[in-house]
Short mmCIF file of N, CA and C in Angstrom, two decimals:
data_model
loop_
_atom_site.label_atom_id
_atom_site.label_comp_id
_atom_site.label_asym_id
_atom_site.label_seq_id
_atom_site.Cartn_x
_atom_site.Cartn_y
_atom_site.Cartn_z
N MET A 8 8.08 -77.04 38.40
CA MET A 8 6.81 -77.43 38.99
C MET A 8 5.82 -77.67 37.85
N ASN A 9 5.11 -78.73 37.93
CA ASN A 9 4.16 -79.12 36.89
C ASN A 9 2.72 -79.02 37.41
N ALA A 10 2.29 -77.81 37.72
CA ALA A 10 0.94 -77.62 38.25
C ALA A 10 0.21 -76.57 37.44
N ARG A 11 -1.11 -76.72 37.40
CA ARG A 11 -1.96 -75.74 36.75
C ARG A 11 -3.33 -75.76 37.43
N VAL A 12 -4.14 -74.75 37.12
CA VAL A 12 -5.49 -74.65 37.68
C VAL A 12 -6.48 -74.77 36.54
N ARG A 13 -7.54 -75.54 36.79
CA ARG A 13 -8.63 -75.67 35.82
C ARG A 13 -9.94 -75.75 36.58
N ARG A 14 -11.01 -75.43 35.88
CA ARG A 14 -12.34 -75.61 36.48
C ARG A 14 -12.66 -77.10 36.48
N VAL A 15 -13.26 -77.56 37.54
CA VAL A 15 -13.60 -78.97 37.67
C VAL A 15 -14.65 -79.40 36.64
N TYR A 16 -15.39 -78.43 36.12
CA TYR A 16 -16.43 -78.72 35.13
C TYR A 16 -15.86 -78.89 33.72
N ASP A 17 -14.60 -78.49 33.51
CA ASP A 17 -13.97 -78.65 32.19
C ASP A 17 -13.73 -80.13 31.93
N PRO A 18 -13.75 -80.54 30.66
CA PRO A 18 -13.48 -81.95 30.35
C PRO A 18 -12.09 -82.38 30.80
N VAL A 19 -11.98 -83.62 31.20
CA VAL A 19 -10.69 -84.18 31.59
C VAL A 19 -9.78 -84.19 30.37
N GLU A 20 -8.51 -83.83 30.58
CA GLU A 20 -7.53 -83.83 29.51
C GLU A 20 -6.43 -84.83 29.83
N PRO A 21 -5.83 -85.42 28.81
CA PRO A 21 -4.79 -86.43 29.05
C PRO A 21 -3.61 -85.93 29.86
N ASP A 22 -3.28 -84.64 29.77
CA ASP A 22 -2.11 -84.13 30.49
C ASP A 22 -2.47 -83.52 31.85
N ASP A 23 -3.66 -83.83 32.37
CA ASP A 23 -4.05 -83.33 33.69
C ASP A 23 -3.19 -83.92 34.79
N GLY A 24 -2.70 -85.13 34.63
CA GLY A 24 -1.93 -85.77 35.68
C GLY A 24 -2.82 -86.07 36.87
N VAL A 25 -2.30 -85.84 38.06
CA VAL A 25 -3.07 -86.05 39.29
C VAL A 25 -4.05 -84.90 39.43
N ARG A 26 -5.33 -85.23 39.53
CA ARG A 26 -6.38 -84.22 39.63
C ARG A 26 -6.74 -84.03 41.10
N VAL A 27 -6.50 -82.81 41.60
CA VAL A 27 -6.68 -82.50 43.02
C VAL A 27 -7.79 -81.46 43.16
N LEU A 28 -8.89 -81.86 43.78
CA LEU A 28 -9.99 -80.93 44.04
C LEU A 28 -9.61 -80.08 45.25
N VAL A 29 -9.56 -78.76 45.08
CA VAL A 29 -9.14 -77.87 46.15
C VAL A 29 -10.30 -77.05 46.72
N ASP A 30 -11.52 -77.52 46.52
CA ASP A 30 -12.71 -76.89 47.10
C ASP A 30 -13.16 -77.72 48.30
N ARG A 31 -13.71 -77.06 49.31
CA ARG A 31 -14.19 -77.79 50.49
C ARG A 31 -15.48 -78.56 50.20
N LEU A 32 -16.34 -77.98 49.36
CA LEU A 32 -17.61 -78.61 49.03
C LEU A 32 -17.53 -79.28 47.67
N TRP A 33 -18.25 -80.39 47.53
CA TRP A 33 -18.27 -81.08 46.24
C TRP A 33 -18.99 -80.19 45.22
N PRO A 34 -18.49 -80.11 43.99
CA PRO A 34 -19.10 -79.25 42.97
C PRO A 34 -20.53 -79.66 42.65
N ARG A 35 -21.39 -78.68 42.62
CA ARG A 35 -22.81 -78.91 42.36
C ARG A 35 -23.04 -79.51 40.98
N GLY A 36 -23.86 -80.55 40.92
CA GLY A 36 -24.29 -81.14 39.65
C GLY A 36 -23.24 -81.98 38.95
N LEU A 37 -22.17 -82.35 39.63
CA LEU A 37 -21.10 -83.12 39.00
C LEU A 37 -20.94 -84.45 39.72
N SER A 38 -21.01 -85.53 38.96
CA SER A 38 -20.84 -86.85 39.57
C SER A 38 -19.36 -87.11 39.85
N LYS A 39 -19.11 -87.98 40.79
CA LYS A 39 -17.73 -88.32 41.12
C LYS A 39 -17.04 -89.01 39.95
N ASP A 40 -17.77 -89.79 39.19
CA ASP A 40 -17.19 -90.45 38.01
C ASP A 40 -16.77 -89.42 36.97
N ALA A 41 -17.62 -88.43 36.72
CA ALA A 41 -17.33 -87.42 35.71
C ALA A 41 -16.16 -86.52 36.14
N ALA A 42 -16.02 -86.25 37.43
CA ALA A 42 -14.98 -85.35 37.93
C ALA A 42 -13.60 -86.00 37.87
N ARG A 43 -13.55 -87.28 38.06
CA ARG A 43 -12.28 -88.02 38.06
C ARG A 43 -11.23 -87.35 38.95
N VAL A 44 -11.62 -87.14 40.19
CA VAL A 44 -10.74 -86.52 41.18
C VAL A 44 -9.89 -87.61 41.82
N ASP A 45 -8.58 -87.36 41.88
CA ASP A 45 -7.66 -88.32 42.50
C ASP A 45 -7.46 -88.04 43.99
N GLU A 46 -7.43 -86.77 44.35
CA GLU A 46 -7.23 -86.38 45.75
C GLU A 46 -8.14 -85.21 46.08
N TRP A 47 -8.58 -85.16 47.34
CA TRP A 47 -9.47 -84.10 47.79
C TRP A 47 -9.06 -83.67 49.20
N PRO A 48 -8.01 -82.87 49.32
CA PRO A 48 -7.53 -82.44 50.63
C PRO A 48 -8.34 -81.27 51.19
N LYS A 49 -9.44 -81.58 51.85
CA LYS A 49 -10.35 -80.54 52.33
C LYS A 49 -9.68 -79.57 53.29
N GLY A 50 -8.68 -80.04 54.02
CA GLY A 50 -7.98 -79.19 54.98
C GLY A 50 -7.11 -78.13 54.33
N LEU A 51 -6.99 -78.17 53.02
CA LEU A 51 -6.19 -77.20 52.27
C LEU A 51 -7.03 -76.01 51.80
N THR A 52 -8.31 -76.08 52.02
CA THR A 52 -9.22 -75.05 51.51
C THR A 52 -9.37 -73.90 52.51
N PRO A 53 -9.80 -72.74 52.03
CA PRO A 53 -10.01 -71.61 52.95
C PRO A 53 -11.10 -71.93 53.97
N SER A 54 -11.00 -71.33 55.13
CA SER A 54 -12.02 -71.53 56.16
C SER A 54 -13.37 -71.01 55.68
N ALA A 55 -14.42 -71.49 56.31
CA ALA A 55 -15.77 -71.05 55.95
C ALA A 55 -15.91 -69.54 56.16
N GLY A 56 -15.34 -69.02 57.23
CA GLY A 56 -15.43 -67.59 57.49
C GLY A 56 -14.72 -66.76 56.43
N LEU A 57 -13.57 -67.21 56.00
CA LEU A 57 -12.83 -66.48 54.97
C LEU A 57 -13.56 -66.55 53.64
N ARG A 58 -14.11 -67.71 53.31
CA ARG A 58 -14.87 -67.84 52.06
C ARG A 58 -16.07 -66.90 52.07
N ARG A 59 -16.82 -66.89 53.17
CA ARG A 59 -18.00 -66.01 53.26
C ARG A 59 -17.59 -64.54 53.13
N TRP A 60 -16.51 -64.16 53.82
CA TRP A 60 -16.04 -62.78 53.77
C TRP A 60 -15.70 -62.38 52.34
N TYR A 61 -14.97 -63.23 51.63
CA TYR A 61 -14.55 -62.89 50.27
C TYR A 61 -15.73 -62.86 49.30
N HIS A 62 -16.61 -63.84 49.40
CA HIS A 62 -17.74 -63.90 48.47
C HIS A 62 -18.79 -62.83 48.75
N ALA A 63 -18.78 -62.26 49.94
CA ALA A 63 -19.69 -61.16 50.24
C ALA A 63 -19.19 -59.85 49.66
N GLY A 64 -17.99 -59.86 49.09
CA GLY A 64 -17.44 -58.66 48.48
C GLY A 64 -16.92 -57.65 49.48
N GLU A 65 -16.56 -58.13 50.67
CA GLU A 65 -16.13 -57.21 51.73
C GLU A 65 -14.66 -56.82 51.63
N GLY A 66 -13.91 -57.49 50.76
CA GLY A 66 -12.49 -57.17 50.67
C GLY A 66 -11.94 -57.49 49.29
N SER A 67 -10.72 -57.11 49.09
CA SER A 67 -10.06 -57.31 47.79
C SER A 67 -9.51 -58.73 47.68
N TYR A 68 -9.20 -59.11 46.46
CA TYR A 68 -8.57 -60.41 46.24
C TYR A 68 -7.21 -60.47 46.93
N GLU A 69 -6.48 -59.37 46.90
CA GLU A 69 -5.16 -59.33 47.52
C GLU A 69 -5.26 -59.58 49.02
N GLU A 70 -6.26 -58.99 49.67
CA GLU A 70 -6.46 -59.21 51.10
C GLU A 70 -6.90 -60.66 51.36
N PHE A 71 -7.77 -61.19 50.50
CA PHE A 71 -8.18 -62.59 50.62
C PHE A 71 -6.95 -63.49 50.53
N ALA A 72 -6.10 -63.25 49.54
CA ALA A 72 -4.90 -64.07 49.34
C ALA A 72 -4.00 -64.01 50.57
N ARG A 73 -3.83 -62.82 51.12
CA ARG A 73 -2.99 -62.67 52.31
C ARG A 73 -3.55 -63.46 53.49
N ARG A 74 -4.86 -63.35 53.71
CA ARG A 74 -5.49 -64.08 54.82
C ARG A 74 -5.44 -65.60 54.59
N TYR A 75 -5.64 -66.01 53.35
CA TYR A 75 -5.59 -67.45 53.04
C TYR A 75 -4.18 -68.00 53.24
N GLU A 76 -3.19 -67.26 52.82
CA GLU A 76 -1.80 -67.70 53.04
C GLU A 76 -1.53 -67.87 54.53
N ALA A 77 -2.08 -66.99 55.35
CA ALA A 77 -1.91 -67.11 56.80
C ALA A 77 -2.56 -68.40 57.30
N GLU A 78 -3.73 -68.73 56.77
CA GLU A 78 -4.40 -69.99 57.15
C GLU A 78 -3.58 -71.20 56.73
N LEU A 79 -2.89 -71.09 55.61
CA LEU A 79 -2.10 -72.21 55.10
C LEU A 79 -0.86 -72.50 55.95
N SER A 80 -0.54 -71.61 56.88
CA SER A 80 0.61 -71.86 57.75
C SER A 80 0.26 -72.79 58.91
N ALA A 81 -1.03 -73.09 59.10
CA ALA A 81 -1.45 -74.03 60.13
C ALA A 81 -0.89 -75.42 59.81
N PRO A 82 -0.58 -76.22 60.81
CA PRO A 82 0.08 -77.51 60.57
C PRO A 82 -0.62 -78.42 59.55
N GLU A 83 -1.92 -78.64 59.69
CA GLU A 83 -2.61 -79.55 58.77
C GLU A 83 -2.54 -79.03 57.34
N ALA A 84 -2.84 -77.76 57.14
CA ALA A 84 -2.82 -77.18 55.80
C ALA A 84 -1.41 -77.22 55.22
N SER A 85 -0.42 -76.93 56.03
CA SER A 85 0.97 -76.94 55.58
C SER A 85 1.38 -78.33 55.11
N GLU A 86 0.98 -79.36 55.86
CA GLU A 86 1.28 -80.74 55.47
C GLU A 86 0.60 -81.10 54.15
N LEU A 87 -0.64 -80.69 53.99
CA LEU A 87 -1.36 -80.99 52.75
C LEU A 87 -0.76 -80.24 51.57
N LEU A 88 -0.32 -79.01 51.78
CA LEU A 88 0.34 -78.26 50.72
C LEU A 88 1.65 -78.95 50.33
N ASP A 89 2.38 -79.45 51.32
CA ASP A 89 3.61 -80.19 51.03
C ASP A 89 3.31 -81.44 50.20
N ARG A 90 2.21 -82.10 50.50
CA ARG A 90 1.82 -83.30 49.74
C ARG A 90 1.56 -82.95 48.28
N VAL A 91 0.82 -81.88 48.03
CA VAL A 91 0.53 -81.45 46.66
C VAL A 91 1.82 -81.02 45.97
N ARG A 92 2.71 -80.38 46.70
CA ARG A 92 4.00 -79.98 46.14
C ARG A 92 4.80 -81.22 45.70
N GLU A 93 4.78 -82.26 46.52
CA GLU A 93 5.48 -83.51 46.18
C GLU A 93 4.89 -84.13 44.92
N LEU A 94 3.57 -84.10 44.81
CA LEU A 94 2.92 -84.62 43.60
C LEU A 94 3.36 -83.84 42.37
N ALA A 95 3.43 -82.52 42.51
CA ALA A 95 3.81 -81.67 41.38
C ALA A 95 5.28 -81.85 41.00
N GLU A 96 6.12 -82.14 41.98
CA GLU A 96 7.52 -82.39 41.67
C GLU A 96 7.70 -83.72 40.95
N ALA A 97 6.78 -84.66 41.20
CA ALA A 97 6.87 -85.99 40.59
C ALA A 97 6.22 -86.05 39.21
N GLY A 98 5.32 -85.13 38.90
CA GLY A 98 4.62 -85.16 37.61
C GLY A 98 3.58 -84.07 37.52
N ASP A 99 2.72 -84.18 36.53
CA ASP A 99 1.69 -83.17 36.31
C ASP A 99 0.61 -83.23 37.39
N VAL A 100 0.18 -82.05 37.82
CA VAL A 100 -0.89 -81.90 38.81
C VAL A 100 -1.84 -80.82 38.32
N THR A 101 -3.13 -81.10 38.41
CA THR A 101 -4.14 -80.11 38.07
C THR A 101 -4.97 -79.82 39.31
N LEU A 102 -4.95 -78.55 39.73
CA LEU A 102 -5.77 -78.10 40.85
C LEU A 102 -7.14 -77.78 40.29
N LEU A 103 -8.16 -78.43 40.82
CA LEU A 103 -9.51 -78.28 40.31
C LEU A 103 -10.36 -77.45 41.26
N THR A 104 -11.13 -76.53 40.69
CA THR A 104 -12.02 -75.70 41.48
C THR A 104 -13.30 -75.43 40.71
N ALA A 105 -14.37 -75.22 41.43
CA ALA A 105 -15.64 -74.85 40.80
C ALA A 105 -15.77 -73.34 40.68
N ALA A 106 -14.79 -72.60 41.17
CA ALA A 106 -14.84 -71.13 41.12
C ALA A 106 -15.04 -70.65 39.69
N ARG A 107 -15.89 -69.65 39.54
CA ARG A 107 -16.15 -69.10 38.21
C ARG A 107 -14.95 -68.36 37.65
N SER A 108 -14.16 -67.78 38.52
CA SER A 108 -12.95 -67.06 38.12
C SER A 108 -11.75 -67.70 38.81
N PRO A 109 -11.25 -68.82 38.30
CA PRO A 109 -10.15 -69.51 38.96
C PRO A 109 -8.92 -68.63 39.18
N GLY A 110 -8.70 -67.65 38.32
CA GLY A 110 -7.54 -66.77 38.46
C GLY A 110 -7.61 -65.84 39.65
N GLU A 111 -8.78 -65.67 40.23
CA GLU A 111 -8.96 -64.86 41.43
C GLU A 111 -9.63 -65.70 42.50
N SER A 112 -9.10 -66.87 42.71
CA SER A 112 -9.65 -67.78 43.71
C SER A 112 -8.51 -68.33 44.56
N HIS A 113 -8.88 -69.11 45.53
CA HIS A 113 -7.88 -69.75 46.39
C HIS A 113 -6.98 -70.69 45.58
N ALA A 114 -7.51 -71.26 44.49
CA ALA A 114 -6.70 -72.16 43.66
C ALA A 114 -5.51 -71.41 43.05
N ALA A 115 -5.71 -70.16 42.67
CA ALA A 115 -4.61 -69.36 42.13
C ALA A 115 -3.56 -69.08 43.21
N VAL A 116 -4.00 -68.89 44.44
CA VAL A 116 -3.06 -68.69 45.55
C VAL A 116 -2.23 -69.95 45.73
N LEU A 117 -2.89 -71.10 45.72
CA LEU A 117 -2.18 -72.37 45.87
C LEU A 117 -1.17 -72.56 44.74
N LEU A 118 -1.57 -72.28 43.52
CA LEU A 118 -0.68 -72.44 42.38
C LEU A 118 0.55 -71.54 42.53
N ARG A 119 0.35 -70.30 42.95
CA ARG A 119 1.46 -69.39 43.14
C ARG A 119 2.41 -69.91 44.21
N LEU A 120 1.86 -70.44 45.30
CA LEU A 120 2.70 -70.97 46.37
C LEU A 120 3.46 -72.21 45.91
N LEU A 121 2.83 -73.03 45.10
CA LEU A 121 3.52 -74.20 44.56
C LEU A 121 4.66 -73.77 43.64
N ASP A 122 4.42 -72.76 42.83
CA ASP A 122 5.43 -72.27 41.90
C ASP A 122 6.61 -71.63 42.62
N GLU A 123 6.36 -71.03 43.80
CA GLU A 123 7.41 -70.35 44.53
C GLU A 123 8.35 -71.32 45.24
N MET A 124 7.92 -72.50 45.47
CA MET A 124 8.73 -73.44 46.23
C MET A 124 9.71 -74.19 45.35
#
């Protein structure tokens, strides 16, 4: 699998491959030209309720990951995850997020799921 996670604010790199924004909201202060996003599957992102719960500090990252994985079993999210998996099997894919700590975000959950398949 050729996938990795980077912050969307980081400079574009030649080995980014297909750049997939995995946030539901467009990153603040970043133009579409500067972001150079190839795909934006909004249905792959955590629900608004789950995002609010996690960002309010009401639970652990492990619990967030478990709940997010459950959301990813829904048909639309599952199809979008399969699409990203196909892209990663064909070449390099970079999952982009505005999260300050990408290693403890939904993007890390997605990367782990891509690596497991």
